[in-house]
Tab-separated table of C-alpha atoms and ligand atoms in Angstrom:
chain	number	residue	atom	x	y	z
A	1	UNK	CA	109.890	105.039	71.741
A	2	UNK	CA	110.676	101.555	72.427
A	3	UNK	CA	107.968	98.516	72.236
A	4	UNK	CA	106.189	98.126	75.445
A	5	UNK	CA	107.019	94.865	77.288
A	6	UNK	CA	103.707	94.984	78.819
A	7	UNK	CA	100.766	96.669	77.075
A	8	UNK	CA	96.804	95.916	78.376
A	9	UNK	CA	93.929	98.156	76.343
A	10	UNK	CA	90.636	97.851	76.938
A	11	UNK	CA	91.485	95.075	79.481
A	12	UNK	CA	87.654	93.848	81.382
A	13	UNK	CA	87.171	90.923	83.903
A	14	UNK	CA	84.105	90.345	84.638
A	15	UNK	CA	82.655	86.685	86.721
A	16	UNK	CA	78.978	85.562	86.335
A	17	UNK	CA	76.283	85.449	89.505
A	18	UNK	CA	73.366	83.664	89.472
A	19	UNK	CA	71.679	87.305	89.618
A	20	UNK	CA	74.258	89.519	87.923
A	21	UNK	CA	77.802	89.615	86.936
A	22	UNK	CA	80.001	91.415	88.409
A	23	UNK	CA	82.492	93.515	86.455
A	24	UNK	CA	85.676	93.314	88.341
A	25	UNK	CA	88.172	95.491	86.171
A	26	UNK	CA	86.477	97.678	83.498
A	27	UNK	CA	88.418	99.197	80.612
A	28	UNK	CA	92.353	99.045	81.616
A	29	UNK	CA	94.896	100.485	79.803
A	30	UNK	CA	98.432	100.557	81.298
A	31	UNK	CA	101.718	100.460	79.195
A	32	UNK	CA	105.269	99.350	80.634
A	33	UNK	CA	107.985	99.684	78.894
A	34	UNK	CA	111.637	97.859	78.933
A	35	UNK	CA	113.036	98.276	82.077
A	36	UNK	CA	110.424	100.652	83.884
A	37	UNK	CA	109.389	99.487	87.011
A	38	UNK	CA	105.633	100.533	87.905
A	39	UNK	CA	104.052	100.143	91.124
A	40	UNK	CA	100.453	99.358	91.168
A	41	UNK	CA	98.189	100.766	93.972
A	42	UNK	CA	95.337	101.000	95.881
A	43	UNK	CA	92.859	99.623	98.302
A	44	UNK	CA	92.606	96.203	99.049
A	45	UNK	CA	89.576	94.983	96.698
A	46	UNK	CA	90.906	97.453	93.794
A	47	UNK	CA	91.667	94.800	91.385
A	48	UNK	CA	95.393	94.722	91.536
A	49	UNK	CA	96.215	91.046	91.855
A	50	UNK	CA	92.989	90.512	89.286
A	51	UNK	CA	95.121	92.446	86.920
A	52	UNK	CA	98.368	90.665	87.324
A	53	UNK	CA	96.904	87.163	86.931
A	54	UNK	CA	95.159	88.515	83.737
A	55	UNK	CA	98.693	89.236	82.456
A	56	UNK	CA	99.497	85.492	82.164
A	57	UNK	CA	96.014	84.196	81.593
A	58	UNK	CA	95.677	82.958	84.847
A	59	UNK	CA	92.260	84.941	85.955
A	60	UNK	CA	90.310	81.911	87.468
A	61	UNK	CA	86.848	80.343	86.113
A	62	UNK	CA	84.328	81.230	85.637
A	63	UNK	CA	85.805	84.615	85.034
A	64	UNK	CA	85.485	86.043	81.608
A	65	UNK	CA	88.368	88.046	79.836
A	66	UNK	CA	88.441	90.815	76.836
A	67	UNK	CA	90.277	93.678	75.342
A	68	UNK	CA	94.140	93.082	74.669
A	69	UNK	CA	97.011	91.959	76.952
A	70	UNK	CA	100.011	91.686	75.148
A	71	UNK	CA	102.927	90.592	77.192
A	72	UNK	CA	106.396	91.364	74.995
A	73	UNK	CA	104.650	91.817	72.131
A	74	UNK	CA	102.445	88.425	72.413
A	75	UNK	CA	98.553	88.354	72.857
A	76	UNK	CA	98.092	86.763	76.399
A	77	UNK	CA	93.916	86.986	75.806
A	78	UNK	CA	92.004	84.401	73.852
A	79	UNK	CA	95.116	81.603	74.348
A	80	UNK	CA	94.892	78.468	75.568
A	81	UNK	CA	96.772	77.158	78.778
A	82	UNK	CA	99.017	75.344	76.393
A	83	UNK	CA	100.040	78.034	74.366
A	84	UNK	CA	100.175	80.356	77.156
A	85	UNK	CA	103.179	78.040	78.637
A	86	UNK	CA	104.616	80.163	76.124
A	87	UNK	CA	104.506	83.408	78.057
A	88	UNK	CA	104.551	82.234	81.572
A	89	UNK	CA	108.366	81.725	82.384
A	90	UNK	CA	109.868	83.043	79.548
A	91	UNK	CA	108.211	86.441	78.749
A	92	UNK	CA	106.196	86.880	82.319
A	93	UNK	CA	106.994	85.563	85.876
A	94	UNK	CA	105.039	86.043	88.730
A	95	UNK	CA	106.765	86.188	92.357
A	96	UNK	CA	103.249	86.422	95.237
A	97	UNK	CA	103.216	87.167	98.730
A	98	UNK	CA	103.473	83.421	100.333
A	99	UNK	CA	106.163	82.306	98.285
A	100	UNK	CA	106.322	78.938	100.748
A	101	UNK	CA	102.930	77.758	98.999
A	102	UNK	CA	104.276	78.028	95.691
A	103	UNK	CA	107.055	75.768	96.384
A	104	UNK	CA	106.075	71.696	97.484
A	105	UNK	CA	107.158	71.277	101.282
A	106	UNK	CA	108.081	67.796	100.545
A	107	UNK	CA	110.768	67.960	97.598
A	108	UNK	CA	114.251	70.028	98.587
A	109	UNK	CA	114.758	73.374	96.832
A	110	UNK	CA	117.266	72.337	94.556
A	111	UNK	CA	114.833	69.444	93.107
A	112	UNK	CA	112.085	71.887	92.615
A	113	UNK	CA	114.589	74.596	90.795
A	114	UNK	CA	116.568	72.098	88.851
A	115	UNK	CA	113.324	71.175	87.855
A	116	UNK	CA	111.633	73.884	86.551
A	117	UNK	CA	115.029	75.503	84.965
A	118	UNK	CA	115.187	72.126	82.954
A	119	UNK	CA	111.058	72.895	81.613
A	120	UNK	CA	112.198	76.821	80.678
A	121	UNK	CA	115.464	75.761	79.366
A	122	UNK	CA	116.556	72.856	78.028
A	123	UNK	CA	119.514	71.693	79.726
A	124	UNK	CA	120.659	68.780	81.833
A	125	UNK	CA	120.724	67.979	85.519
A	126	UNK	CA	123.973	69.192	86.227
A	127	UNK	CA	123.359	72.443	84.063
A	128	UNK	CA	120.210	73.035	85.433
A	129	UNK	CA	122.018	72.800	89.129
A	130	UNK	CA	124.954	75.064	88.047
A	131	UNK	CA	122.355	77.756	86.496
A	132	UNK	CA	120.129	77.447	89.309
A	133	UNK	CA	123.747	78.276	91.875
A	134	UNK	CA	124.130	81.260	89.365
A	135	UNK	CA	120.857	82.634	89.846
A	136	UNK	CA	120.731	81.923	93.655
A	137	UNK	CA	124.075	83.618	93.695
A	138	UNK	CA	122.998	87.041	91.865
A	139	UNK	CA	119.632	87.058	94.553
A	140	UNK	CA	122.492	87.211	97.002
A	141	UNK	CA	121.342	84.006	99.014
A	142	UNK	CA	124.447	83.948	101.634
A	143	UNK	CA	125.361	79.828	101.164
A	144	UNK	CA	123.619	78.606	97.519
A	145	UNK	CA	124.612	75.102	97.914
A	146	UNK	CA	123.273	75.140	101.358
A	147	UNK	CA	119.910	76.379	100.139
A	148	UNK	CA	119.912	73.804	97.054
A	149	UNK	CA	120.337	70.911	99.714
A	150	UNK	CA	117.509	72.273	102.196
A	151	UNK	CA	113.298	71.912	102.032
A	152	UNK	CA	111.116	74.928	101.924
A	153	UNK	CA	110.702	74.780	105.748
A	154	UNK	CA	113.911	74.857	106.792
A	155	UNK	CA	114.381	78.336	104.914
A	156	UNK	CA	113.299	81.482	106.545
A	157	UNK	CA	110.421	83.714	105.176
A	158	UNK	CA	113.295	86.069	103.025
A	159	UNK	CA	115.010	83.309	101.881
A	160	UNK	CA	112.161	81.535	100.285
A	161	UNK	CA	111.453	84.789	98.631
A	162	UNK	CA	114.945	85.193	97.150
A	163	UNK	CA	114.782	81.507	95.770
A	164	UNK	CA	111.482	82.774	94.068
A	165	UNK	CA	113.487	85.340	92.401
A	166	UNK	CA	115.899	83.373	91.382
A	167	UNK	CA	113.807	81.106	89.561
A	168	UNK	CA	112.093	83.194	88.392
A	169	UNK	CA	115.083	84.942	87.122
A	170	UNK	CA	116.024	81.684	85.594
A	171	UNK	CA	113.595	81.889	82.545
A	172	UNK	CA	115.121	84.961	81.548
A	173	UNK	CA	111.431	86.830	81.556
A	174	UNK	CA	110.726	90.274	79.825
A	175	UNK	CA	108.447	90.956	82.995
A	176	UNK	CA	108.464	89.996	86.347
A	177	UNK	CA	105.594	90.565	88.171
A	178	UNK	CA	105.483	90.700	91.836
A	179	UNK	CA	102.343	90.537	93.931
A	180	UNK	CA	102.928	92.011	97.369
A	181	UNK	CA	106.145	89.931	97.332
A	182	UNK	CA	107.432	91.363	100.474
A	183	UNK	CA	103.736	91.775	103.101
A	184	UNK	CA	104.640	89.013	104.511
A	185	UNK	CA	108.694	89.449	105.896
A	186	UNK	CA	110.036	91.587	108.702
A	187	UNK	CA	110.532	95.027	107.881
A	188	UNK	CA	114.455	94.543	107.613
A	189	UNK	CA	114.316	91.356	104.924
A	190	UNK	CA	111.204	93.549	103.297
A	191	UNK	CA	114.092	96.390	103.018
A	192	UNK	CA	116.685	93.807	101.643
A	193	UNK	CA	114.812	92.255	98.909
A	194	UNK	CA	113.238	95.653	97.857
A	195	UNK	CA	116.817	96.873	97.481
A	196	UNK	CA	117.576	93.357	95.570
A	197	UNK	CA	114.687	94.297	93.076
A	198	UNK	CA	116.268	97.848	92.097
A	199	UNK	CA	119.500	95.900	91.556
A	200	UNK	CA	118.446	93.870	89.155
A	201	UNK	CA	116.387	96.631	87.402
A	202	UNK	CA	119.582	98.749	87.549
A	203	UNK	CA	121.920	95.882	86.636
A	204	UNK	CA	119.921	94.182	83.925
A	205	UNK	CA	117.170	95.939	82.853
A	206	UNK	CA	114.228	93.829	84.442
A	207	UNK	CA	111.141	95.442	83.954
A	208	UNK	CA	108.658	94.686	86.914
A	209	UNK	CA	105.347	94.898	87.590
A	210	UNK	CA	104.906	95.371	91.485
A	211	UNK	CA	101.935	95.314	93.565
A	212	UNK	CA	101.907	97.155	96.716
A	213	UNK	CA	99.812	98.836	99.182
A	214	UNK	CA	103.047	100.763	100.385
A	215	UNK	CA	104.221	103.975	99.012
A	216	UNK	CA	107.213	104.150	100.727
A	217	UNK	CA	108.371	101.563	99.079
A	218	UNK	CA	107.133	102.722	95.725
A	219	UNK	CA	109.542	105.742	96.154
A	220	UNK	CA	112.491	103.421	96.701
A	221	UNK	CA	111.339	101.169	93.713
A	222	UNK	CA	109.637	102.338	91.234
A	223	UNK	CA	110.104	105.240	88.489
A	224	UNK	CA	106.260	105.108	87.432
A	225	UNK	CA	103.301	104.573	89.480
A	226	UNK	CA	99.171	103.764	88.344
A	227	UNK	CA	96.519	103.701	91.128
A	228	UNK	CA	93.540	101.856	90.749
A	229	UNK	CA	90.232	102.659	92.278
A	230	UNK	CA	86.809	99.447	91.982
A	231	UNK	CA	88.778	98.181	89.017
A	232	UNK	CA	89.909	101.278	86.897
A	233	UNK	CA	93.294	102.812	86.940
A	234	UNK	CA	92.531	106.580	87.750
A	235	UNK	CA	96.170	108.056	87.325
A	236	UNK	CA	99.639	107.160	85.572
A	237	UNK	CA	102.228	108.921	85.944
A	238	UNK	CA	106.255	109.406	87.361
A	239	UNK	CA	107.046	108.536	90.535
A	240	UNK	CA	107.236	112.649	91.057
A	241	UNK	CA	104.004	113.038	89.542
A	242	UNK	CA	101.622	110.808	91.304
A	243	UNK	CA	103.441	110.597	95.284
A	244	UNK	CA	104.397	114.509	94.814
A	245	UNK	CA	101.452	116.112	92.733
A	246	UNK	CA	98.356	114.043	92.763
A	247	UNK	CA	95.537	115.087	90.600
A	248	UNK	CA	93.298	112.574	91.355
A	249	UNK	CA	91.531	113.202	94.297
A	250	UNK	CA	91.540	109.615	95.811
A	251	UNK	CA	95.267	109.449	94.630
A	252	UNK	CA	95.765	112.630	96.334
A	253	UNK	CA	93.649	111.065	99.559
A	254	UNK	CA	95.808	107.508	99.311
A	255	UNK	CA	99.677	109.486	99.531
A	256	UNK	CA	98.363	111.109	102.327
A	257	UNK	CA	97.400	107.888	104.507
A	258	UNK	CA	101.041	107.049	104.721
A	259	UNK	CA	103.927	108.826	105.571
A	260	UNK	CA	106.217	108.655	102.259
A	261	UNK	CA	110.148	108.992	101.859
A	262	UNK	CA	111.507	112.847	101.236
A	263	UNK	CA	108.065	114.256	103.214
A	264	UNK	CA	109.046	113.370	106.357
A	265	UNK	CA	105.612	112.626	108.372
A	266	UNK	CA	102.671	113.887	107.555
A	267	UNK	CA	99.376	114.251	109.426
A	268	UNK	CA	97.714	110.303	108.652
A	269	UNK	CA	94.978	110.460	106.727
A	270	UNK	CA	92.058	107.774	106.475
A	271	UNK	CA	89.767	107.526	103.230
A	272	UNK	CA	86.181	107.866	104.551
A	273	UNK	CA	83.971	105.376	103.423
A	274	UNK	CA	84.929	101.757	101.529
A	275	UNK	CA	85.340	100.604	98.437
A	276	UNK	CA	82.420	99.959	96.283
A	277	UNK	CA	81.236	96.625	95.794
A	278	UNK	CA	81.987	96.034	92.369
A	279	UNK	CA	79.063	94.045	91.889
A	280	UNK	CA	76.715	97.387	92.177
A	281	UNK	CA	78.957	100.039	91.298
A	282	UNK	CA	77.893	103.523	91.809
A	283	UNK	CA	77.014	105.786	88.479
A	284	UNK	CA	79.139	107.944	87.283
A	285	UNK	CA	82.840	107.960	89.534
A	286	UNK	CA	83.039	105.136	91.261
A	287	UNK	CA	84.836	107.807	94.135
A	288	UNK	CA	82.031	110.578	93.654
A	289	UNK	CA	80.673	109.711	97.005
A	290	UNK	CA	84.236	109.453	99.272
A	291	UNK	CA	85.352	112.436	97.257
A	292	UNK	CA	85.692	116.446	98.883
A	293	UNK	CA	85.295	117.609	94.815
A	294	UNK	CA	82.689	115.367	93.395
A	295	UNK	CA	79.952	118.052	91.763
A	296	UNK	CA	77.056	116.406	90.054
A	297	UNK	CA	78.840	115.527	86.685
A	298	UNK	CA	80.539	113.302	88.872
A	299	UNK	CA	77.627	111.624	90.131
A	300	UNK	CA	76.240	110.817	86.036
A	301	UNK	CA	79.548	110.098	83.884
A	302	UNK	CA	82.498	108.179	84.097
A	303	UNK	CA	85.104	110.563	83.433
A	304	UNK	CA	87.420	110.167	81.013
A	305	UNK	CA	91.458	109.669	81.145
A	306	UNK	CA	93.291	113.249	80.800
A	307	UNK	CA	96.329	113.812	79.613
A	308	UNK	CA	98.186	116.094	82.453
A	309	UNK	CA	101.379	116.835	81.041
A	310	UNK	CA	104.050	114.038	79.673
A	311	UNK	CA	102.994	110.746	80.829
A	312	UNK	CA	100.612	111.766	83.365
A	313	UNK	CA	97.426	110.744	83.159
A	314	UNK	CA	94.348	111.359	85.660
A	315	UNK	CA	90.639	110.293	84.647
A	316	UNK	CA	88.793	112.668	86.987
A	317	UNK	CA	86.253	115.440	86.080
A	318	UNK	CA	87.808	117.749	88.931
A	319	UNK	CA	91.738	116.760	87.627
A	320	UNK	CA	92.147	120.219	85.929
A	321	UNK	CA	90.858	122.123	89.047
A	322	UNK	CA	93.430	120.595	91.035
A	323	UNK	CA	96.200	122.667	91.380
A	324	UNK	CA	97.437	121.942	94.828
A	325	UNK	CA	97.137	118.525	96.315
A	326	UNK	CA	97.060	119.805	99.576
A	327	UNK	CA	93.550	120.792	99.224
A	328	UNK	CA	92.285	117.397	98.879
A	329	UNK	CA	94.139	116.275	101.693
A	330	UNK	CA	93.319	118.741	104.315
B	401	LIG	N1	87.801	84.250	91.881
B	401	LIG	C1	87.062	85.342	92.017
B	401	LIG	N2	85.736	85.344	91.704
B	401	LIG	C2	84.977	86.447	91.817
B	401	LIG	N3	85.455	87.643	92.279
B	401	LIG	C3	86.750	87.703	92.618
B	401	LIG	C4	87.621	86.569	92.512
B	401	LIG	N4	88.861	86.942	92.935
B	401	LIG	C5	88.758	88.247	93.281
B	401	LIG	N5	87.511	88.688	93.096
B	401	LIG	C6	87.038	90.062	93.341
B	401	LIG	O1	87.750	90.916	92.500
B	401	LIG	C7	87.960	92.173	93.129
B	401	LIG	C8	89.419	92.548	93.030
B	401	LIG	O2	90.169	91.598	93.770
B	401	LIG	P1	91.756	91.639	93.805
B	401	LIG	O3	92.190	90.414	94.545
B	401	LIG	O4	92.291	91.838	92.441
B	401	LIG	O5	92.021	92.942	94.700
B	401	LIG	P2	93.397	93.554	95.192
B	401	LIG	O6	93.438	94.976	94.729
B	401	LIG	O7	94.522	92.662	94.809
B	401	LIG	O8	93.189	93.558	96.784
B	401	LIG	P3	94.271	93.278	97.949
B	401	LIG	O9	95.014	94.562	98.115
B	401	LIG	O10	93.417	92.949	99.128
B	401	LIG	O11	95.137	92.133	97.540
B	401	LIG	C9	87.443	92.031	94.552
B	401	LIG	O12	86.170	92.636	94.623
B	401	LIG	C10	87.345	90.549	94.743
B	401	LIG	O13	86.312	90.233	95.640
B	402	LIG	MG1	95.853	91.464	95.859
């Protein structure tokens, strides 16, 4: 087996209140390795994007961090922002949903890229120009030069994304990470840059980290899936696995409220109920009380992770029971 690029154990974030703190993810352990591309989802409020900013050390104060992150083989938790220039860039990038507010509206694209290629890798101007055509070239970005000379504005929504990419790209990162990169463009650009993303896996083995709350597009992406539930992951597995044969009951009740690729439509399915606050989160399951199967185990203990069969993984008291998704769903 070969070394993860991205391996989290034990992985807790928790903030301080002036009454209580509030535990927002609570003993994560996901493993990705080389050139895997996992989607990561669940309801809004899950912890998703809490999780990817804890991958670079970037979970915000006063928030509290423990258990391991190591990001191509280097410990992310416990480093300083100085060291951790380390692994932001050059092991990890991040690409985010409004990729316009991580670029300055008043400096032209090619100043900002040149830039930052010249911190990652030191080069010259004119390098760091050439590189940063190269890169804008493999996004596919129609006129590179074009782009270079323009500022942020005068982009639209799908290019901004693709110059994210690309400079991204530009570090030459183990991981990318990408936070709901595509919420925000028209369902055609979403389509493009999606496709983009499983050329570059194909092509050159990126391994990515991507954050959605659409399955569809996790069939089209990704060959693994985890779904988190008030800060846990409650099953891993193969794309197969989790979108085709859900054990986890709120798994199995999240494929069913959208209509996924292959299945042609199902009957739409909402999740009764909301998402715990994770300040006063229930005992026992955090889903006992949304969930069809819950019996009173799952009411008093937090169940623990099973392992299905291969790399699937469900922590659910009921998980063995389930033998046809369908009868969660109905
Ligand atoms: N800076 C913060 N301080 C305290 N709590 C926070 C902070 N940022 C997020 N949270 C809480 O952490 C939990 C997880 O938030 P997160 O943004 O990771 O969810 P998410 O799964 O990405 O949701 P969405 O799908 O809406 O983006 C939420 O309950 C949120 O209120
Ligand atoms: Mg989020």
């Amino acid at each position: 087996m070969s070394d993860p690029v991205l391996e989290i154990s034990g992985l807790e974030v928790t903030f301080p209140g002036l009454v209580r703190s509030t535990t927002i993810l609570r003993s994560i352990d996901m493993r990705i390795d080389a050139g895997d591309v996992l989607g990561l989802v669940g309801e809004s409020g899950c912890g998703k994007s809490m999780t990817a900013l804890a991958c670079l050390g970037m979970v915000p104060a006063p928030g509290s961090v423990s258990g391991g992150i190591k990001v191509d083989g280097y410990e992310v938790v416990g480093r300083s922002d100085a060291e951790l220039g380390a692994v932001r860039g050059s092991k990890a990038a991040m690409i985010f949903q409004n990729p316009m507010r991580s670029l300055n509206p008043f400096f032209s694209v090619g100043r900002q890229m040149t830039e930052i290629i010249r911190l990652h890798r030191s080069c010259d101007k004119a390098d760091a120009y050439m590189i940063a055509m190269e890169e804008l070239t493999s996004v596919h970005m129609p006129d590179p030069d074009f782009a270079l000379s323009k500022y942020p504005h005068q982009l639209s929504g799908g290019q901004i994304q693709r110059v994210m990419i690309a400079l991204a790209l530009a570090c030459r990162p183990k991981l990318l990470i990408a936070d709901e990169p595509t919420t925000a463009l028209d369902v055609t650009v979403q389509a493009q840059i999606i496709s983009l993303l499983r050329e570059l896996a194909d092509k050159t083995g990126l391994t990515i980290l991507f954050i959605t709350h659409d399955l569809g597009v996790v069939s089209q992406l990704c060959n693994r899936v985890a779904v988190m539930y008030a800060g846990r992951i409650v099953e891993t597995g193969s794309v197969e696995d989790v979108i085709d044969n859900p054990r986890h009951p709120y798994a199995a009740k999240l494929m069913n409220t959208v209509p996924t690729i292959g299945h042609g439509l199902r009957d739409l399915d909402s999740i009764p109920g909301q998402v715990p606050d994770p300040a006063f989160p229930p005992p026992g399951c955090a889903f006992h009380d949304r969930c069809a199967l819950a019996i009173e185990l799952c009411s008093q203990t937090i169940p623990r992770t099973k392992v299905m069969a291969g790399a699937h993984e469900v922590a659910c008291h009921r998980a063995g029971d389930i033998r046809d998704a369908a009868k969660v769903t109905s």
